[in-house]
């Protein structure tokens, strides 16, 4: 580019940025073509830019809501590389031809190539109100094997232009982790949502390519710019590495993440749509009092998602990890969706669990516990062609109950009964396989090894040699059984529901027995132990925090004295060592109980700090001392501000980040904030709110997406409110909320059926304030925001069966009604006063 042209290019750029380009102001939409300078400028409400067609075809500047994201000589262009040559629309055989019709520009005769391969393209760019639609139609003179493709390719200004990009299945390319030049990440996705929390801008790039697979690639260039490209193929897209597995999504020191792709001769096309979104509108968390809301948002929008490696591949270890593992023996992958709060994550995880259902089960019902880029972590011959495997450390049996827990908790978030029905057989097989491992009939399932002396792991703490009856696995199994028994009931199989409930109850009873009677409670140490060997010897009585937290959080331990003793003892040691977060164990395992290199204490799984158990820790403390639960949430947020939580664990001695195996589970303390402190629990037929807040969180208003509704969750001490903008419920204790059309339902406590259903005619704003709900005395207020007169129909439940109740409206008896055998009755009335105070008094 000569100096005169460069000056003109700079002039155009600043005109576009400022909105002062001749003929177009900031409110106008359209194109301006300068055929002499070969520059086409464009603008709509959210985008503006310049297309350069002087012996090239590229969008060399792009402004997104006044933020410059592209201002370089490459910009948006087409490219294709074979073994012998690189072809690109940045170097054309001749100038293209530009024609404009209204809000559509057509750039034709984009011709590049050589005597071996001729490529011709036509770009059609249409300006919509807030979006840009770009169709690329490409014709090849012969079929080729593309080593790399950009259809199109985009070079953004730098690595900080965007913080990350979400894929269509809910994963994240987090550019913070692109540590070196040429780091490259490739995924099966047809859209990317780029975002910048500082500017508040977001841009969606979505691709439609008829009868073709679509992949997307993100790279850090040798000039430290962010490169993005789209690849399409009529055949399934494959990865290039490793030579024997071809599963590696993240590569270093190369941009070749995809295997060569065959492109046939003739015409192919893709339509790319650029759309704007406002970051706060999509991902804002509301008004979070008493806590750093920006850090809460950052944790849940970044580290929480990095375990999503690709479409159909969700786990807790990141795509950035050298061997890229997924642990199917983690029960919290669906739980993270509760706080991530993005429907694309939930839908993507449904697809993933369908993939696991079809590929991760052995014929006998055993669930493969892991997946990875390579086979280096697998038992010899203990892996499948799809990358699922048994870990070299031992048979990790928690994958069976954890599969069921993830299905169950995802179902609660989606309410998709049709989908969970497709998972019924798989979940039954997973549970039945592990329940059969209770050979002595005491309700406690046994591991594949009988003694720690066999030196094999059996659970998530994989190089501690837990054997035989393992409290860690049995706690997870109890949780899965309780969840799945309820779903079996919903699916109409009451026999299996009762069977799973009975097994869970037996497990709980024996779990709580002292170790001297074959249970896990250590009367001397006052904690639940990790495991019992077959010879009855006790192991892991060193206050293993996940075991004890799960016992409390999952409802196995319902002895208040035990709960208090466990949590108080942990906190005493935490303060003594001034630790910012709970370690895996408070004291050392005995010599020989784990891999030798973990001794002396503390080291790795023998005493280091793993954040992945934050949600159960927060839940265990929230109902006992919520101020302690909140303290550790704040500690984790402060650590995120220092290092992004981009580590596997933290050392016990220096409390420094360690390990390149970055875990998305590092977000789980913040998930605990949402679920246990704020009390947000989406369930299959209602939004359940069970807060345990502290005084400094008063005034919090969480913005929460519940399926197709945006809810506002208001939290004050003993005063909670849920609103969808039209309907609202306010109460002083935990409750469930459901609204549809003109109907509002209140669920008392954890009840799974409504205690009160109110319908208003004409439909409109409707509020309930429930201050008292006992079997024989109920008081609530109905508020229609001044809309009177209205007709109200109320159905009350969870009352005394076949009992007379006086219905009192605004202090005057309306009628006496008798409840049915289920403790329910209905009544209607017309109200000319607002609000209406209703009292139900049992006679």
Coordinates of C-alpha atoms in Angstrom, one line a residue, residues 239-749:
X239 CA -8.6 -33.3 14.4
X240 CA -5.0 -33.6 13.3
X241 CA -3.4 -34.6 16.6
X242 CA -2.3 -36.9 18.2
X243 CA -1.3 -39.3 15.4
X244 CA -2.9 -42.3 17.2
X245 CA -6.0 -40.6 18.6
X246 CA -6.9 -37.4 16.6
X247 CA -8.7 -35.9 19.5
X248 CA -6.6 -32.9 20.5
X249 CA -8.6 -29.6 20.4
X250 CA -5.9 -27.3 21.8
X251 CA -2.5 -27.3 20.2
X252 CA 0.7 -25.3 20.9
X253 CA 3.3 -24.0 18.5
X254 CA 1.1 -24.6 15.5
X255 CA -2.1 -23.3 14.0
X256 CA -2.9 -26.7 12.4
X257 CA -5.6 -28.1 14.8
X258 CA -7.8 -29.6 12.1
X259 CA -6.9 -32.6 9.9
X260 CA -6.9 -31.9 6.1
X261 CA -10.4 -31.4 4.8
X262 CA -11.4 -32.4 1.3
X263 CA -13.1 -29.6 -0.6
X264 CA -14.8 -30.7 -3.8
X265 CA -14.6 -28.8 -7.1
X266 CA -17.5 -26.5 -7.8
X267 CA -19.5 -24.2 -5.6
X268 CA -19.9 -24.0 -1.8
X269 CA -21.4 -21.3 0.3
X270 CA -21.7 -20.1 3.8
X271 CA -23.8 -17.3 5.4
X272 CA -22.1 -15.4 8.2
X273 CA -24.2 -13.2 10.5
X274 CA -22.7 -10.5 12.7
X275 CA -25.0 -9.6 15.6
X276 CA -24.5 -7.2 18.5
X277 CA -25.4 -7.9 22.1
X278 CA -25.0 -5.9 25.3
X279 CA -22.9 -7.9 27.8
X280 CA -24.8 -6.8 30.9
X281 CA -28.1 -7.6 29.3
X282 CA -26.9 -11.2 28.5
X283 CA -24.7 -11.9 31.4
X284 CA -25.4 -9.3 34.1
X285 CA -26.0 -10.8 37.6
X286 CA -28.1 -8.0 39.1
X287 CA -27.4 -6.1 42.3
X288 CA -25.2 -8.2 44.5
X289 CA -24.8 -6.5 47.8
X290 CA -21.9 -7.0 50.2
X291 CA -19.8 -8.9 47.7
X292 CA -17.8 -8.0 44.6
X293 CA -20.3 -8.6 41.9
X294 CA -17.8 -8.1 39.1
X295 CA -15.7 -11.0 40.5
X296 CA -18.8 -13.2 40.9
X297 CA -19.7 -12.5 37.3
X298 CA -16.1 -13.0 36.1
X299 CA -15.7 -16.4 37.8
X300 CA -19.0 -17.7 36.4
X301 CA -18.4 -16.4 32.9
X302 CA -14.9 -17.7 32.6
X303 CA -13.3 -20.4 34.8
X304 CA -16.7 -22.1 35.2
X305 CA -16.9 -23.0 31.5
X306 CA -13.4 -24.1 30.6
X307 CA -14.2 -27.7 31.4
X308 CA -16.4 -27.7 28.3
X309 CA -13.8 -29.0 25.8
X310 CA -16.0 -29.3 22.8
X311 CA -19.5 -30.2 21.7
X312 CA -20.6 -33.4 23.6
X313 CA -17.5 -33.2 25.8
X314 CA -18.2 -31.6 29.2
X315 CA -16.1 -32.1 32.3
X316 CA -14.1 -30.3 35.0
X317 CA -10.6 -30.3 33.5
X318 CA -9.9 -27.6 30.9
X319 CA -9.2 -27.9 27.2
X320 CA -5.9 -26.1 28.0
X321 CA -4.6 -29.1 30.0
X322 CA -1.8 -30.9 28.1
X323 CA -3.7 -34.2 27.9
X324 CA -7.1 -32.6 28.0
X325 CA -9.0 -35.0 30.4
X326 CA -12.6 -35.2 31.2
X327 CA -13.7 -36.8 34.5
X328 CA -17.1 -38.4 34.3
X329 CA -16.7 -39.1 38.0
X330 CA -17.6 -35.5 39.0
X331 CA -21.1 -34.9 40.2
X332 CA -21.1 -31.2 39.8
X333 CA -21.0 -30.5 36.1
X334 CA -24.8 -30.0 35.9
X335 CA -24.7 -28.1 39.2
X336 CA -22.3 -25.5 37.7
X337 CA -25.0 -24.8 35.1
X338 CA -27.2 -23.5 38.0
X339 CA -24.9 -20.5 38.5
X340 CA -23.5 -20.2 34.9
X341 CA -27.2 -19.6 34.1
X342 CA -27.0 -19.8 30.3
X343 CA -29.5 -22.0 28.4
X344 CA -26.9 -22.8 25.8
X345 CA -24.8 -24.6 28.5
X346 CA -27.8 -26.6 29.6
X347 CA -28.8 -27.6 26.1
X348 CA -25.2 -28.4 25.3
X349 CA -24.8 -30.6 28.4
X350 CA -28.0 -32.5 27.4
X351 CA -26.3 -33.3 24.1
X352 CA -23.2 -34.3 26.0
X353 CA -25.0 -36.6 28.3
X354 CA -26.7 -38.2 25.3
X355 CA -23.3 -38.8 23.9
X356 CA -22.2 -40.4 27.2
X357 CA -25.3 -42.5 27.3
X358 CA -24.6 -43.9 23.9
X359 CA -20.8 -44.3 24.3
X360 CA -19.7 -44.2 27.9
X361 CA -21.4 -47.4 29.1
X362 CA -19.8 -50.8 29.1
X363 CA -22.2 -53.7 28.3
X364 CA -22.6 -54.5 32.0
X365 CA -23.6 -51.0 33.1
X366 CA -20.2 -49.8 34.2
X367 CA -19.6 -46.1 33.2
X368 CA -16.2 -45.3 31.8
X369 CA -14.8 -42.7 34.2
X370 CA -12.6 -40.5 31.9
X371 CA -11.9 -39.2 28.4
X372 CA -8.8 -37.5 27.1
X373 CA -6.9 -36.2 24.0
X374 CA -4.4 -39.0 24.4
X375 CA -4.3 -42.5 26.0
X376 CA -1.4 -41.7 28.4
X377 CA -3.5 -41.8 31.5
X378 CA -5.4 -45.0 30.7
X379 CA -4.9 -48.6 31.9
X380 CA -3.3 -50.8 29.3
X381 CA -5.9 -51.6 26.7
X382 CA -8.4 -49.9 29.0
X383 CA -9.8 -47.3 26.5
X384 CA -12.2 -47.0 23.6
X385 CA -11.7 -45.5 20.1
X386 CA -13.7 -42.5 21.2
X387 CA -11.3 -41.7 24.0
X388 CA -13.1 -43.0 27.1
X389 CA -11.0 -45.0 29.5
X390 CA -10.3 -46.5 32.9
X391 CA -7.6 -44.5 34.7
X392 CA -4.2 -45.9 35.3
X393 CA -4.6 -45.3 39.1
X394 CA -7.5 -47.7 39.6
X395 CA -11.2 -48.3 39.0
X396 CA -12.9 -45.0 39.9
X397 CA -16.4 -46.1 40.8
X398 CA -17.9 -42.7 41.4
X399 CA -18.5 -42.3 37.7
X400 CA -21.7 -44.5 38.0
X401 CA -23.5 -42.4 40.6
X402 CA -22.2 -39.2 39.2
X403 CA -23.7 -39.9 35.8
X404 CA -27.1 -40.2 37.5
X405 CA -26.6 -37.1 39.6
X406 CA -25.7 -35.0 36.6
X407 CA -28.7 -36.2 34.6
X408 CA -31.0 -35.5 37.6
X409 CA -29.7 -32.1 38.3
X410 CA -29.8 -31.0 34.7
X411 CA -33.3 -32.2 34.4
X412 CA -34.3 -30.0 37.4
X413 CA -32.8 -27.0 35.6
X414 CA -34.5 -27.7 32.3
X415 CA -37.8 -29.4 33.3
X416 CA -37.5 -31.5 30.2
X417 CA -39.4 -34.6 31.1
X418 CA -39.2 -36.0 27.6
X419 CA -35.4 -35.8 27.6
X420 CA -35.0 -37.4 31.0
X421 CA -37.2 -40.2 29.9
X422 CA -34.5 -41.0 27.2
X423 CA -32.0 -41.3 30.0
X424 CA -34.1 -43.5 32.2
X425 CA -32.6 -46.9 31.1
X426 CA -29.0 -45.5 31.3
X427 CA -29.5 -44.2 34.8
X428 CA -31.1 -47.4 36.0
X429 CA -28.2 -49.4 34.5
X430 CA -25.6 -47.1 36.2
X431 CA -27.3 -47.5 39.6
X432 CA -28.0 -51.2 39.3
X433 CA -24.4 -51.9 38.4
X434 CA -23.0 -50.2 41.5
X435 CA -25.8 -51.4 43.8
X436 CA -24.8 -55.0 43.0
X437 CA -21.5 -54.2 44.5
X438 CA -23.0 -54.5 48.0
X439 CA -22.1 -58.1 48.5
X440 CA -22.8 -58.2 52.3
X441 CA -26.2 -56.5 52.1
X442 CA -25.4 -53.6 54.4
X443 CA -26.2 -50.9 51.9
X444 CA -22.6 -49.8 51.5
X445 CA -21.2 -50.7 48.0
X446 CA -17.7 -52.0 47.7
X447 CA -14.8 -51.0 45.6
X448 CA -12.8 -53.2 43.3
X449 CA -10.0 -53.6 45.9
X450 CA -10.2 -55.0 49.4
X451 CA -7.2 -53.2 50.9
X452 CA -5.2 -50.0 50.6
X453 CA -2.2 -52.3 50.3
X454 CA -3.2 -53.0 46.7
X455 CA -2.3 -49.4 45.9
X456 CA -5.2 -48.6 43.6
X457 CA -7.5 -45.6 43.7
X458 CA -11.3 -45.8 43.7
X459 CA -12.7 -42.3 43.6
X460 CA -11.9 -38.6 42.6
X461 CA -9.1 -38.5 45.1
X462 CA -7.4 -41.0 42.8
X463 CA -3.9 -41.5 44.2
X464 CA -5.2 -42.1 47.8
X465 CA -5.7 -45.8 47.9
X466 CA -9.3 -45.9 49.2
X467 CA -10.6 -49.5 49.1
X468 CA -13.6 -51.8 49.9
X469 CA -16.3 -49.7 51.6
X470 CA -15.5 -46.1 50.6
X471 CA -17.5 -43.3 52.2
X472 CA -16.6 -40.9 49.4
X473 CA -18.3 -43.1 46.8
X474 CA -21.2 -44.1 49.0
X475 CA -22.0 -40.5 49.8
X476 CA -22.2 -39.7 46.1
X477 CA -24.3 -42.8 45.6
X478 CA -26.8 -41.8 48.3
X479 CA -27.2 -38.4 46.6
X480 CA -27.8 -40.0 43.2
X481 CA -30.3 -42.5 44.7
X482 CA -32.4 -39.8 46.4
X483 CA -32.5 -37.6 43.2
X484 CA -33.3 -40.5 40.9
X485 CA -35.9 -42.1 43.1
X486 CA -37.9 -38.9 42.7
X487 CA -37.5 -38.9 39.0
X488 CA -38.7 -42.5 38.7
X489 CA -41.8 -41.4 40.5
X490 CA -42.4 -38.7 38.0
X491 CA -41.8 -41.2 35.2
X492 CA -44.5 -43.4 36.7
X493 CA -42.4 -46.3 38.0
X494 CA -43.2 -46.3 41.7
X495 CA -41.7 -49.8 42.2
X496 CA -38.3 -48.7 41.2
X497 CA -38.7 -45.4 43.0
X498 CA -39.3 -47.3 46.2
X499 CA -36.4 -49.7 45.6
X500 CA -34.0 -46.8 45.2
X501 CA -35.4 -45.0 48.3
X502 CA -35.0 -48.2 50.3
X503 CA -31.4 -48.7 49.2
X504 CA -30.6 -45.1 50.0
X505 CA -32.2 -45.4 53.5
X506 CA -30.1 -48.6 54.3
X507 CA -27.0 -46.8 53.0
X508 CA -27.7 -43.8 55.2
X509 CA -28.3 -45.9 58.3
X510 CA -25.1 -47.9 58.0
X511 CA -23.1 -44.9 56.9
X512 CA -23.9 -43.3 60.2
X513 CA -22.9 -46.2 62.3
X514 CA -19.7 -46.1 64.3
X515 CA -16.7 -47.7 62.6
X516 CA -16.8 -50.3 65.3
X517 CA -20.1 -51.4 63.9
X518 CA -19.1 -51.3 60.3
X519 CA -20.1 -47.6 59.6
X520 CA -18.0 -44.6 58.8
X521 CA -18.4 -42.5 62.0
X522 CA -15.2 -42.3 64.1
X523 CA -16.3 -41.8 67.7
X524 CA -12.7 -40.8 68.7
X525 CA -11.9 -38.4 65.9
X526 CA -15.4 -37.1 65.6
X527 CA -15.6 -37.3 61.9
X528 CA -16.6 -39.6 59.0
X529 CA -13.6 -41.6 57.8
X530 CA -12.7 -42.1 54.1
X531 CA -12.9 -45.9 54.0
X532 CA -12.9 -49.3 55.7
X533 CA -10.8 -52.2 54.3
X534 CA -12.3 -55.6 54.0
X535 CA -10.6 -56.7 57.2
X536 CA -12.4 -53.9 59.1
X537 CA -9.4 -51.7 59.5
X538 CA -10.2 -47.9 59.5
X539 CA -8.5 -45.5 57.0
X540 CA -8.7 -41.8 56.3
X541 CA -9.7 -40.6 59.7
X542 CA -7.8 -37.4 59.1
X543 CA -10.9 -35.2 58.5
X544 CA -11.2 -35.7 54.7
X545 CA -13.3 -32.6 54.0
X546 CA -15.2 -33.8 50.9
X547 CA -16.4 -36.9 52.7
X548 CA -17.6 -34.9 55.7
X549 CA -19.0 -32.0 53.7
X550 CA -21.0 -34.4 51.4
X551 CA -22.3 -36.3 54.5
X552 CA -23.8 -33.0 55.8
X553 CA -24.7 -31.3 52.5
X554 CA -26.5 -34.4 51.0
X555 CA -28.5 -35.0 54.2
X556 CA -26.7 -38.3 55.3
X557 CA -25.7 -36.7 58.6
X558 CA -28.8 -35.3 60.2
X559 CA -27.3 -35.3 63.7
X560 CA -26.9 -31.7 64.7
X561 CA -24.2 -32.4 67.3
X562 CA -22.1 -34.3 64.7
X563 CA -22.6 -31.5 62.2
X564 CA -21.5 -28.9 64.7
X565 CA -18.5 -30.8 65.8
X566 CA -17.3 -31.5 62.3
X567 CA -17.7 -27.9 61.1
X568 CA -16.3 -26.3 64.3
X569 CA -13.2 -28.5 64.3
X570 CA -12.5 -27.7 60.6
X571 CA -12.8 -24.0 61.3
X572 CA -10.5 -24.1 64.3
X573 CA -7.8 -25.7 62.1
X574 CA -8.5 -23.2 59.3
X575 CA -7.9 -20.3 61.6
X576 CA -4.9 -21.9 63.1
X577 CA -3.2 -22.2 59.7
X578 CA -4.8 -19.0 58.3
X579 CA -5.9 -20.9 55.1
X580 CA -8.0 -19.1 52.5
X581 CA -9.9 -22.3 51.6
X582 CA -10.5 -25.8 52.8
X583 CA -7.9 -28.4 51.9
X584 CA -8.8 -32.0 50.8
X585 CA -7.9 -33.2 54.3
X586 CA -7.2 -31.3 57.5
X587 CA -4.5 -33.8 58.7
X588 CA -2.2 -36.3 57.0
X589 CA -3.2 -39.7 55.7
X590 CA -1.3 -42.5 57.3
X591 CA 1.9 -43.7 55.6
X592 CA 1.0 -46.2 52.8
X593 CA -2.6 -44.9 52.4
X594 CA -1.6 -42.9 49.3
X595 CA 1.0 -42.7 46.5
X596 CA 4.3 -42.4 48.2
X597 CA 5.4 -39.0 46.7
X598 CA 2.5 -37.3 48.6
X599 CA 4.4 -37.8 51.8
X600 CA 5.4 -36.0 54.0
X601 CA 2.2 -34.0 54.5
X602 CA 1.0 -31.7 53.1
X603 CA 1.4 -32.5 49.4
X604 CA -1.1 -32.9 46.5
X605 CA -4.1 -35.0 47.6
X606 CA -2.6 -35.5 51.0
X607 CA -3.4 -32.0 52.2
X608 CA -3.3 -29.5 49.4
X609 CA -6.2 -27.1 48.6
X610 CA -8.6 -28.1 45.8
X611 CA -11.4 -25.6 45.2
X612 CA -13.6 -28.2 43.4
X613 CA -15.3 -29.0 46.7
X614 CA -16.4 -25.5 47.4
X615 CA -20.1 -26.0 46.7
X616 CA -20.6 -28.8 49.2
X617 CA -18.4 -26.9 51.7
X618 CA -20.5 -23.8 51.4
X619 CA -23.7 -25.8 51.6
X620 CA -22.5 -27.6 54.7
X621 CA -21.8 -24.3 56.5
X622 CA -24.7 -22.2 55.0
X623 CA -27.5 -23.5 57.2
X624 CA -25.2 -23.6 60.3
X625 CA -23.1 -20.5 60.1
X626 CA -23.7 -18.7 56.9
X627 CA -21.1 -16.0 57.8
X628 CA -18.4 -18.7 57.6
X629 CA -19.7 -19.9 54.2
X630 CA -19.6 -16.4 52.9
X631 CA -16.1 -15.8 54.3
X632 CA -14.7 -18.6 52.0
X633 CA -16.7 -17.3 49.0
X634 CA -15.1 -13.9 49.5
X635 CA -11.7 -15.5 49.9
X636 CA -12.0 -17.3 46.6
X637 CA -13.2 -14.2 44.8
X638 CA -10.2 -12.3 46.1
X639 CA -7.9 -15.1 44.8
X640 CA -9.6 -14.9 41.4
X641 CA -8.7 -11.2 41.3
X642 CA -5.0 -12.2 41.8
X643 CA -4.6 -15.1 39.4
X644 CA -7.9 -16.0 37.6
X645 CA -8.0 -19.3 39.6
X646 CA -6.2 -20.7 36.6
X647 CA -4.6 -23.6 38.4
X648 CA -5.3 -27.2 39.4
X649 CA -4.9 -26.6 43.1
X650 CA -3.2 -24.4 45.7
X651 CA -0.3 -25.5 47.9
X652 CA -1.0 -25.8 51.6
X653 CA 2.2 -24.2 52.9
X654 CA 2.5 -21.1 50.6
X655 CA -1.2 -21.1 49.3
X656 CA 0.2 -20.6 45.8
X657 CA -1.3 -21.8 42.6
X658 CA 0.0 -25.1 41.4
X659 CA -0.5 -27.5 38.4
X660 CA -1.2 -26.9 34.7
X661 CA -4.3 -29.1 34.9
X662 CA -6.7 -26.1 35.3
X663 CA -10.0 -27.1 36.8
X664 CA -13.4 -25.5 36.1
X665 CA -14.4 -26.8 39.5
X666 CA -12.5 -23.8 40.9
X667 CA -15.8 -21.9 40.4
X668 CA -17.8 -24.2 42.7
X669 CA -17.5 -22.0 45.8
X670 CA -19.3 -19.3 43.8
X671 CA -21.9 -21.9 42.7
X672 CA -22.4 -22.5 46.4
X673 CA -23.0 -18.8 46.9
X674 CA -25.9 -19.1 44.4
X675 CA -27.3 -22.4 45.5
X676 CA -26.8 -22.4 49.3
X677 CA -26.5 -18.7 50.4
X678 CA -28.8 -17.0 47.9
X679 CA -30.8 -20.2 47.9
X680 CA -31.4 -20.4 44.2
X681 CA -32.6 -23.9 43.2
X682 CA -34.4 -24.4 39.9
X683 CA -36.4 -27.6 40.1
X684 CA -38.4 -29.5 37.5
X685 CA -41.7 -27.8 38.2
X686 CA -40.9 -24.7 40.1
X687 CA -38.2 -22.2 41.1
X688 CA -37.3 -23.0 44.7
X689 CA -35.8 -20.3 46.9
X690 CA -34.1 -21.3 50.2
X691 CA -31.8 -18.4 51.3
X692 CA -29.2 -18.4 54.1
X693 CA -28.0 -14.8 53.8
X694 CA -26.1 -12.6 56.2
X695 CA -26.8 -9.1 57.2
X696 CA -24.3 -7.6 54.8
X697 CA -26.0 -9.3 51.8
X698 CA -29.3 -7.5 52.5
X699 CA -30.7 -5.7 49.5
X700 CA -29.4 -8.2 47.0
X701 CA -31.4 -8.5 43.8
X702 CA -30.2 -11.4 41.7
X703 CA -31.1 -11.4 38.0
X704 CA -31.7 -15.0 37.1
X705 CA -32.8 -16.7 33.9
X706 CA -35.2 -19.5 34.7
X707 CA -35.9 -21.3 31.4
X708 CA -37.7 -18.7 29.3
X709 CA -38.2 -16.2 32.2
X710 CA -36.0 -13.5 33.6
X711 CA -36.6 -13.5 37.4
X712 CA -35.7 -10.9 40.0
X713 CA -34.8 -12.5 43.3
X714 CA -34.9 -10.1 46.2
X715 CA -33.1 -11.0 49.4
X716 CA -33.5 -9.4 52.8
X717 CA -33.2 -11.0 56.3
X718 CA -36.3 -13.2 56.6
X719 CA -37.9 -11.4 53.7
X720 CA -37.6 -13.0 50.2
X721 CA -39.2 -12.2 46.9
X722 CA -39.3 -13.7 43.4
X723 CA -40.8 -11.8 40.5
X724 CA -41.0 -12.4 36.8
X725 CA -42.0 -8.8 36.1
X726 CA -45.7 -9.6 36.2
X727 CA -46.1 -12.1 39.0
X728 CA -44.4 -12.0 42.3
X729 CA -44.3 -13.9 45.6
X730 CA -43.0 -12.6 48.9
X731 CA -42.5 -14.7 51.9
X732 CA -40.5 -14.9 55.2
X733 CA -39.3 -18.5 54.7
X734 CA -38.3 -20.8 51.8
X735 CA -40.8 -21.3 49.0
X736 CA -41.3 -22.4 45.5
X737 CA -42.5 -20.1 42.7
X738 CA -44.2 -20.9 39.4
X739 CA -46.1 -18.6 37.0
X740 CA -47.8 -19.2 33.7
X741 CA -50.3 -17.0 31.9
X742 CA -52.6 -15.5 34.5
X743 CA -51.8 -18.1 37.1
X744 CA -49.4 -17.9 40.0
X745 CA -48.4 -20.8 42.3
X746 CA -46.9 -20.8 45.7
X747 CA -45.1 -23.9 47.1
X748 CA -44.7 -24.0 50.8
X749 CA -41.1 -25.0 51.7

